[in-house]
Short mmCIF file of C-alpha atoms in Angstrom, two decimals:
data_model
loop_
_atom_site.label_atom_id
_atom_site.label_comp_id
_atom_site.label_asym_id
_atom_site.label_seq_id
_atom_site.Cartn_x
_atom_site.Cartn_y
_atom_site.Cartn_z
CA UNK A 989 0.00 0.00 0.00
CA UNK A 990 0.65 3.92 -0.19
CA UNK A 991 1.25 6.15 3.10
CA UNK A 992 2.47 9.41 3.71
CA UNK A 993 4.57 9.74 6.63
CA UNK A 994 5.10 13.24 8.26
CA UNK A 995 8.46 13.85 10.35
CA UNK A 996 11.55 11.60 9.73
CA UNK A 997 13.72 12.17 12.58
CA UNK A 998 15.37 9.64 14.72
CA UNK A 999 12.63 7.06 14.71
CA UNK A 1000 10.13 8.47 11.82
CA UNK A 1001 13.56 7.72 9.46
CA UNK A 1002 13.97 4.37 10.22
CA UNK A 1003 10.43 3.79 10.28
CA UNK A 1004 10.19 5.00 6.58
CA UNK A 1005 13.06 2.59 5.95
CA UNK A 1006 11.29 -0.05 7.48
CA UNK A 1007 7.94 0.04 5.80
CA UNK A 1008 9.81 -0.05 2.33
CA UNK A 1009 11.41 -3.14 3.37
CA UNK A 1010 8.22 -4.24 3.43
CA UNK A 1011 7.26 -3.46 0.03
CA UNK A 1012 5.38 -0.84 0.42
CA UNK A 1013 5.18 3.07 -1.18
CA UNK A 1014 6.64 5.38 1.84
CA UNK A 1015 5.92 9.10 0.86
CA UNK A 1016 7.78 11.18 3.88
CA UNK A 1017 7.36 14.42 4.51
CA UNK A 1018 10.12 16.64 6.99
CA UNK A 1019 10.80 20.11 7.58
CA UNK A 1020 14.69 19.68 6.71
CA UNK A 1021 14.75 19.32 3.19
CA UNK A 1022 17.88 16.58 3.00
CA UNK A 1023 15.34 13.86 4.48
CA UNK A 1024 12.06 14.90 2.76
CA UNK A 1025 10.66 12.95 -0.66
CA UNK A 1026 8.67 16.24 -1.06
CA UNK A 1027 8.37 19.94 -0.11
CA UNK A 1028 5.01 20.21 1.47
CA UNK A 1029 2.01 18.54 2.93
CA UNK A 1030 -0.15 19.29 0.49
CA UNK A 1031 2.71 17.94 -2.72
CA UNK A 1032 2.27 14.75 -0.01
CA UNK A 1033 -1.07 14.00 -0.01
CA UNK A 1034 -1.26 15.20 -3.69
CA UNK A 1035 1.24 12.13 -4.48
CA UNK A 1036 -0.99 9.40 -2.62
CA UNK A 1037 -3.95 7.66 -4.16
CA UNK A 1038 -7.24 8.09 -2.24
CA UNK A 1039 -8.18 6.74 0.04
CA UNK A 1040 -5.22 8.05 1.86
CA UNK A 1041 -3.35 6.93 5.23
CA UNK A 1042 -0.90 9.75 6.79
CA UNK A 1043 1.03 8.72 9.70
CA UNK A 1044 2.14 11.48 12.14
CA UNK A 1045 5.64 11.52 13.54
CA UNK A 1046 6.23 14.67 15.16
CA UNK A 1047 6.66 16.33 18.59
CA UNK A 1048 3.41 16.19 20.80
CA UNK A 1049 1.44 19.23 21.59
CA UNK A 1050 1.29 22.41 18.80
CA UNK A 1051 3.08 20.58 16.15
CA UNK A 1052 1.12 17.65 15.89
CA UNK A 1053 -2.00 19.77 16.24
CA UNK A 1054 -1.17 21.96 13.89
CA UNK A 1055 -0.43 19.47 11.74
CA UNK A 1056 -3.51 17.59 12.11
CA UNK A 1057 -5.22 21.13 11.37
CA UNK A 1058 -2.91 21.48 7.88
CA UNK A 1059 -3.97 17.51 7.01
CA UNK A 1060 -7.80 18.15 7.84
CA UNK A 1061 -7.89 20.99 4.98
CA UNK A 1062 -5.79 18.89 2.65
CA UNK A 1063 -7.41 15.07 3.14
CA UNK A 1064 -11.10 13.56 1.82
CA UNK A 1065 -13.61 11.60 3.47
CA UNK A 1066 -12.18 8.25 3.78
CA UNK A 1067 -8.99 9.24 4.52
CA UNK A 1068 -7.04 8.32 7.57
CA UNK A 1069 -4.75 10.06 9.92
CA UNK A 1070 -2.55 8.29 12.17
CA UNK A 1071 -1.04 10.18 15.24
CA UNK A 1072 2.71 7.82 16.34
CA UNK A 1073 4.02 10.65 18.19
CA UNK A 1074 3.80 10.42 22.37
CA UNK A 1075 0.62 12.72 22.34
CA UNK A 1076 -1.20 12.86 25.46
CA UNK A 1077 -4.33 10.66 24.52
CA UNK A 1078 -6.79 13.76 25.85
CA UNK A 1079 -5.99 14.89 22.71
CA UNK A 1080 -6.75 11.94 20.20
CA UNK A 1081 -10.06 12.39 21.15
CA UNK A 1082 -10.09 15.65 19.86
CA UNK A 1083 -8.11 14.68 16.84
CA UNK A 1084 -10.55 12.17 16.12
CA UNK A 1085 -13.96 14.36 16.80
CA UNK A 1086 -12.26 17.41 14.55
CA UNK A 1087 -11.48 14.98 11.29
CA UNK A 1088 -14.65 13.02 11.49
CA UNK A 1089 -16.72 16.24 10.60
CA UNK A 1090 -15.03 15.93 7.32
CA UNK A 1091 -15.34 12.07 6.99
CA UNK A 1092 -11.90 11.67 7.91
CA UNK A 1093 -10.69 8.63 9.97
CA UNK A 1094 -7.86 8.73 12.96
CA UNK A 1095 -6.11 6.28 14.68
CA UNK A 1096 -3.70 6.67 17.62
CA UNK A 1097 -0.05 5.01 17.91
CA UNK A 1098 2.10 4.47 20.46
CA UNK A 1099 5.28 3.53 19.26
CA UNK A 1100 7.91 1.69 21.38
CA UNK A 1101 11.20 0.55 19.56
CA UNK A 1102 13.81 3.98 19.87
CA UNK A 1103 17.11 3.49 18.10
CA UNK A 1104 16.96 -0.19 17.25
CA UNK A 1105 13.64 -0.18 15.50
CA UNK A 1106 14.81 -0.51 12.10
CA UNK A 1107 16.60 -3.79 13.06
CA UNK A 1108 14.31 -5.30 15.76
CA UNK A 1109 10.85 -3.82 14.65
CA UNK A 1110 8.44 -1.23 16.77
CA UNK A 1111 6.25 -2.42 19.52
CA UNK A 1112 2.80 -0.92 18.52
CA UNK A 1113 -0.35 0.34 20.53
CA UNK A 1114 -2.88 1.43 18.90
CA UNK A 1115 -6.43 2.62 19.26
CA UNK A 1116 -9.59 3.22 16.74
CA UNK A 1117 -12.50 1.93 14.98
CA UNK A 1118 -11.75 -1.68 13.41
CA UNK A 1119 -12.56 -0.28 10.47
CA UNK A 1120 -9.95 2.58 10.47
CA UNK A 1121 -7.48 -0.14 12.18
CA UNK A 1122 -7.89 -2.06 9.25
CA UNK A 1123 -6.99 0.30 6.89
CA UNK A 1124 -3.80 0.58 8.67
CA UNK A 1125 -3.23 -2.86 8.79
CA UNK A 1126 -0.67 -4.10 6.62
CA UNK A 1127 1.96 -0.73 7.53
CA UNK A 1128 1.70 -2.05 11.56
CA UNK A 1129 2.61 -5.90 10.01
CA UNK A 1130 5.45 -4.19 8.47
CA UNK A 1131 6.42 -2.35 11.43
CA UNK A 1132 6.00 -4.90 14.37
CA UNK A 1133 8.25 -7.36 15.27
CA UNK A 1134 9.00 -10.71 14.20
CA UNK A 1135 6.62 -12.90 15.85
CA UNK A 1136 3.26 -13.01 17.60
CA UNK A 1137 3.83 -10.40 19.85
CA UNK A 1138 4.73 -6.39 20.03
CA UNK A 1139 1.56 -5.64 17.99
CA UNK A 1140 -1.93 -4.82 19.82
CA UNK A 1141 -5.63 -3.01 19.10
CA UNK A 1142 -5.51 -1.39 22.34
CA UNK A 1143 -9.41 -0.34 22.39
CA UNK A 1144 -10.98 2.82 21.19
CA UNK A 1145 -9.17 6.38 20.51
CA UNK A 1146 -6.90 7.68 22.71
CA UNK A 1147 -6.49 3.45 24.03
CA UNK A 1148 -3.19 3.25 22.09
CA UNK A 1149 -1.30 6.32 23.50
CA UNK A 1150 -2.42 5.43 26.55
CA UNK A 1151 -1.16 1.98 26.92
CA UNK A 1152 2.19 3.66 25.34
CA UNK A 1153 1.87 6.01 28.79
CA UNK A 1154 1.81 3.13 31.27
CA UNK A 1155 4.70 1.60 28.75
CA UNK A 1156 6.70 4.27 29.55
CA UNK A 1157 5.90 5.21 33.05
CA UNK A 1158 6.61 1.11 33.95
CA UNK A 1159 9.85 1.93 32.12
CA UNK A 1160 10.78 4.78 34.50
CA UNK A 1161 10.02 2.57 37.44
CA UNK A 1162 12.41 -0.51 36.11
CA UNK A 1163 15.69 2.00 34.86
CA UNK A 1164 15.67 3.70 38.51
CA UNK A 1165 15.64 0.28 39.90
CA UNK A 1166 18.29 -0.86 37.95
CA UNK A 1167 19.70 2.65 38.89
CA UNK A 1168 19.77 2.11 42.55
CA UNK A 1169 21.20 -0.99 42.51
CA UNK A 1170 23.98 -0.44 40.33
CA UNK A 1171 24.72 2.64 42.22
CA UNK A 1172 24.51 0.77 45.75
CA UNK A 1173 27.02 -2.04 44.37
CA UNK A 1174 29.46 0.80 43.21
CA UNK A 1175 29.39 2.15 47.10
CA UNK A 1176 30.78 -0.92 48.63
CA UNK A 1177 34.03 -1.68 48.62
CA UNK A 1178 34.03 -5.19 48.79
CA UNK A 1179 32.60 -5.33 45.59
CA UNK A 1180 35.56 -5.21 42.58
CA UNK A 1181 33.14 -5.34 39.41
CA UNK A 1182 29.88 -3.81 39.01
CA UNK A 1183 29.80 -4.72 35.45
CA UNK A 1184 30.13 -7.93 35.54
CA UNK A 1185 28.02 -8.68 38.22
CA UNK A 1186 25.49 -6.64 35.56
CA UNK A 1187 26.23 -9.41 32.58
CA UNK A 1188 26.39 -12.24 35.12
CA UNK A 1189 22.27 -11.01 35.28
CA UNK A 1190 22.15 -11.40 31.86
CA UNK A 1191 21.21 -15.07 32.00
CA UNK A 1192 19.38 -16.95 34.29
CA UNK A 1193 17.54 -14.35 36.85
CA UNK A 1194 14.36 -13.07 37.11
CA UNK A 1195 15.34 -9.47 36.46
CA UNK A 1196 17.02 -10.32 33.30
CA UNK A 1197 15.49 -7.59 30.11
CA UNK A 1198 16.42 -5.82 27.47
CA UNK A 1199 16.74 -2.85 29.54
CA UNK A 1200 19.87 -4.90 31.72
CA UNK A 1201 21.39 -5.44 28.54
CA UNK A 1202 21.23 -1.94 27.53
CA UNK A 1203 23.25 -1.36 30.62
CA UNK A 1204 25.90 -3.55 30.73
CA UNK A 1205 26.56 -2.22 26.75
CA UNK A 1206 26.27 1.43 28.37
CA UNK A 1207 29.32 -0.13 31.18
CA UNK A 1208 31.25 -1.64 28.39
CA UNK A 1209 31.39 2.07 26.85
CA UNK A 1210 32.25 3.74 30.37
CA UNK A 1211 32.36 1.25 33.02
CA UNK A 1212 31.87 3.78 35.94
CA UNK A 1213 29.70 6.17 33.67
CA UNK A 1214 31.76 8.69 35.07
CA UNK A 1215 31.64 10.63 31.45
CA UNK A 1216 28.18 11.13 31.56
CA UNK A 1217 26.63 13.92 34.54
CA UNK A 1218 23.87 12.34 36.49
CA UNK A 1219 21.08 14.21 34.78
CA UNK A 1220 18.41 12.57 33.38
CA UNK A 1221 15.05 14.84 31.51
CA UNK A 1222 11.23 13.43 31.38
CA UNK A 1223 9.85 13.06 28.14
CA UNK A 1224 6.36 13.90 29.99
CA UNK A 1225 4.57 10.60 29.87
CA UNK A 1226 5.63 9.71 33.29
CA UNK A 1227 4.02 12.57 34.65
CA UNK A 1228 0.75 11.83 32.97
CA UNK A 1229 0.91 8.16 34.43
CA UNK A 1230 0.91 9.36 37.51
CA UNK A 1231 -1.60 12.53 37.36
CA UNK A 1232 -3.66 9.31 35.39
CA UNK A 1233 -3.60 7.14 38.64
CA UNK A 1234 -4.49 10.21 40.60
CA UNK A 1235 -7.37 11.29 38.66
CA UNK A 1236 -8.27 7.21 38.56
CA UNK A 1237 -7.54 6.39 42.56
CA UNK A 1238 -4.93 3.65 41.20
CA UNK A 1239 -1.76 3.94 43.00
CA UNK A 1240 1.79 4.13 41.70
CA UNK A 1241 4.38 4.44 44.21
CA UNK A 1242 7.32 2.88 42.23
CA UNK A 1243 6.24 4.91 39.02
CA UNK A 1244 5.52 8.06 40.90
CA UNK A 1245 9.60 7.80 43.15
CA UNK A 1246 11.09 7.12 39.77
CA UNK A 1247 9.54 9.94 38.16
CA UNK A 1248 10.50 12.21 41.42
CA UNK A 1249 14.08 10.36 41.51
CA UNK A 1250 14.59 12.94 37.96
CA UNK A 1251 13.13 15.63 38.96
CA UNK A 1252 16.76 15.44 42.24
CA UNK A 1253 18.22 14.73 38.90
CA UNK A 1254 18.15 18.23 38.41
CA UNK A 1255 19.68 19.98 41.47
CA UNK A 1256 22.78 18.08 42.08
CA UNK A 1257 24.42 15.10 40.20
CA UNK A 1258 22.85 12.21 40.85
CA UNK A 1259 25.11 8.52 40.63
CA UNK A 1260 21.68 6.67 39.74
CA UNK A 1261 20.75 9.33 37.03
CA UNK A 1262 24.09 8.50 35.26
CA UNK A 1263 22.61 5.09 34.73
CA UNK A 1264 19.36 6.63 33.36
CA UNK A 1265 21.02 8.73 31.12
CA UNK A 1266 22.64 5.76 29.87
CA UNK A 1267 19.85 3.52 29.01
CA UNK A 1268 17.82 6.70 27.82
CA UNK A 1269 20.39 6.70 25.18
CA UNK A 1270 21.40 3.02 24.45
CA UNK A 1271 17.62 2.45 23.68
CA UNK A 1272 16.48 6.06 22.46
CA UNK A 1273 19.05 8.10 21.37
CA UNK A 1274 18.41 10.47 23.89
CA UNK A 1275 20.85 13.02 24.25
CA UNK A 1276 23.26 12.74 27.66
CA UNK A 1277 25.05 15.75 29.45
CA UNK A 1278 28.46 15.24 29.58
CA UNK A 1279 30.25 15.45 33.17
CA UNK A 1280 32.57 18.39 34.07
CA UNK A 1281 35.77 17.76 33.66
CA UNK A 1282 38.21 18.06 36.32
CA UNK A 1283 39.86 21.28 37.01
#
């Protein structure tokens, strides 16, 4: 099939690449010129044949709303708009309500996957109509994972960015964990190698993960992380996990200390946060802050 895909930064880039593995026509869309296959939105959805999917992979907040305002003036009824950015899922609804007064269809993404996407496949959450999911089908086949797993129909709009919420705030809660251990087996002196007490995890424990493996490649770059400054930024999903439990009654202690554990992050330099920064960056990309140096 034919999609347009809007934004092809670190993940929307690979997730072009992807698709057109797949066999599939990727027509992507980005405000730097060097990664674009055309020069506007509207040369975009002029190049697809109706009925048209657009996929969304931009920044949460204004520029995803304004350009799910641009596509609404652009697409036809039939259409379909899919949001894969981190937006809060308050605001699919509102997506959704705004295009269906012009016969327009929108689903909602959460996409899990960061850096190694392109080589492992995306994890995928989404929400919508089974009709509109449908449409959208064979692009999430191409995207998921080998397998039977790392692809679901969350529920209704707004379902798939908020599984991708919990997703992330559970990931919060298991990197600080990691976090205060590692930085509790650095303290003691008896203890002559953190990192490969990490691998020895690796295989045959119960907290073996991707997210341990992430760390002992993070150790194997800078065994004490003592290049990176323990800083470590929210991407905002964690907080609306938690203000989610609040407004639900559902508590989240270990979700709600990790989230708090960044927010120290931020007035001195936290040991534990130089793990986080690490795995924010093995998996994501994320940009680190580098430690200062020595005088």
């Amino acid at each position: 099939m034919q999609l347009g895909l809007i934004g092809l930064g670190k993940m929307g880039g690979n997730m072009r690449e992807r698709i057109r593995r797949a066999g599939h026509t990727v027509v992507g869309y980005d405000r730097d010129p060097a990664l674009s296959d055309v020069t506007s939105l509207k040369e975009l959805v002029g190049s697809l044949a109706a009925p048209r999917v657009v996929w969304v992979m931009v920044p949460a907040g204004g520029p995803t709303q304004s350009t799910v305002d641009e596509l609404a003036e652009l697409l036809e009824p039939g259409d379909i708009v899919v949001d894969g950015g981190n937006s809060r899922w308050a605001d699919d609804e509102k997506h959704a309500a705004d295009l269906a007064q012009k016969g327009i269809g929108f689903v909602d993404c959460g996409v899990s996957g960061g850096v190694w996407g392109l080589q492992n496949g995306y994890a995928l959450m989404y929400g919508g109509s089974v009709e509109d999911v449908a449409k959208v089908k064979p692009i999430f086949d191409a995207l998921k994972p080998e397998g039977d797993f790392g692809s679901v129909h969350a529920g209704k709009v707004g379902a798939g960015h908020f599984a991708k919420m919990v997703h992330n705030g559970i990931e919060y809660a298991m990197m600080q964990a990691y976090a205060e251990g590692w930085e509790l087996l650095e303290a003691v002196d008896s203890v002559t190698d953190v990192r490969e007490i990490f691998r020895s995890w690796k295989e045959g424990t119960v907290i073996r993960s991707w997210l341990l493996d992430l760390a002992v490649d993070a150790l194997d770059k800078d065994e004490h992380l003592g290049k990176l400054k323990g800083f470590a930024a929210d991407s905002g999903e964690g907080r609306w996990t938690v203000e989610a439990a609040i407004d639900h009654a559902v508590p989240l202690p270990a979700i709600t200390a990790s989230l708090f554990a960044r927010f120290a992050s931020r007035q001195d330099d936290s040991p534990q946060m130089k793990m986080i920064a690490a795995l924010r960056n093995e998996f994501g990309g994320h940009a680190t802050t580098a430690a200062a140096k020595p005088d």
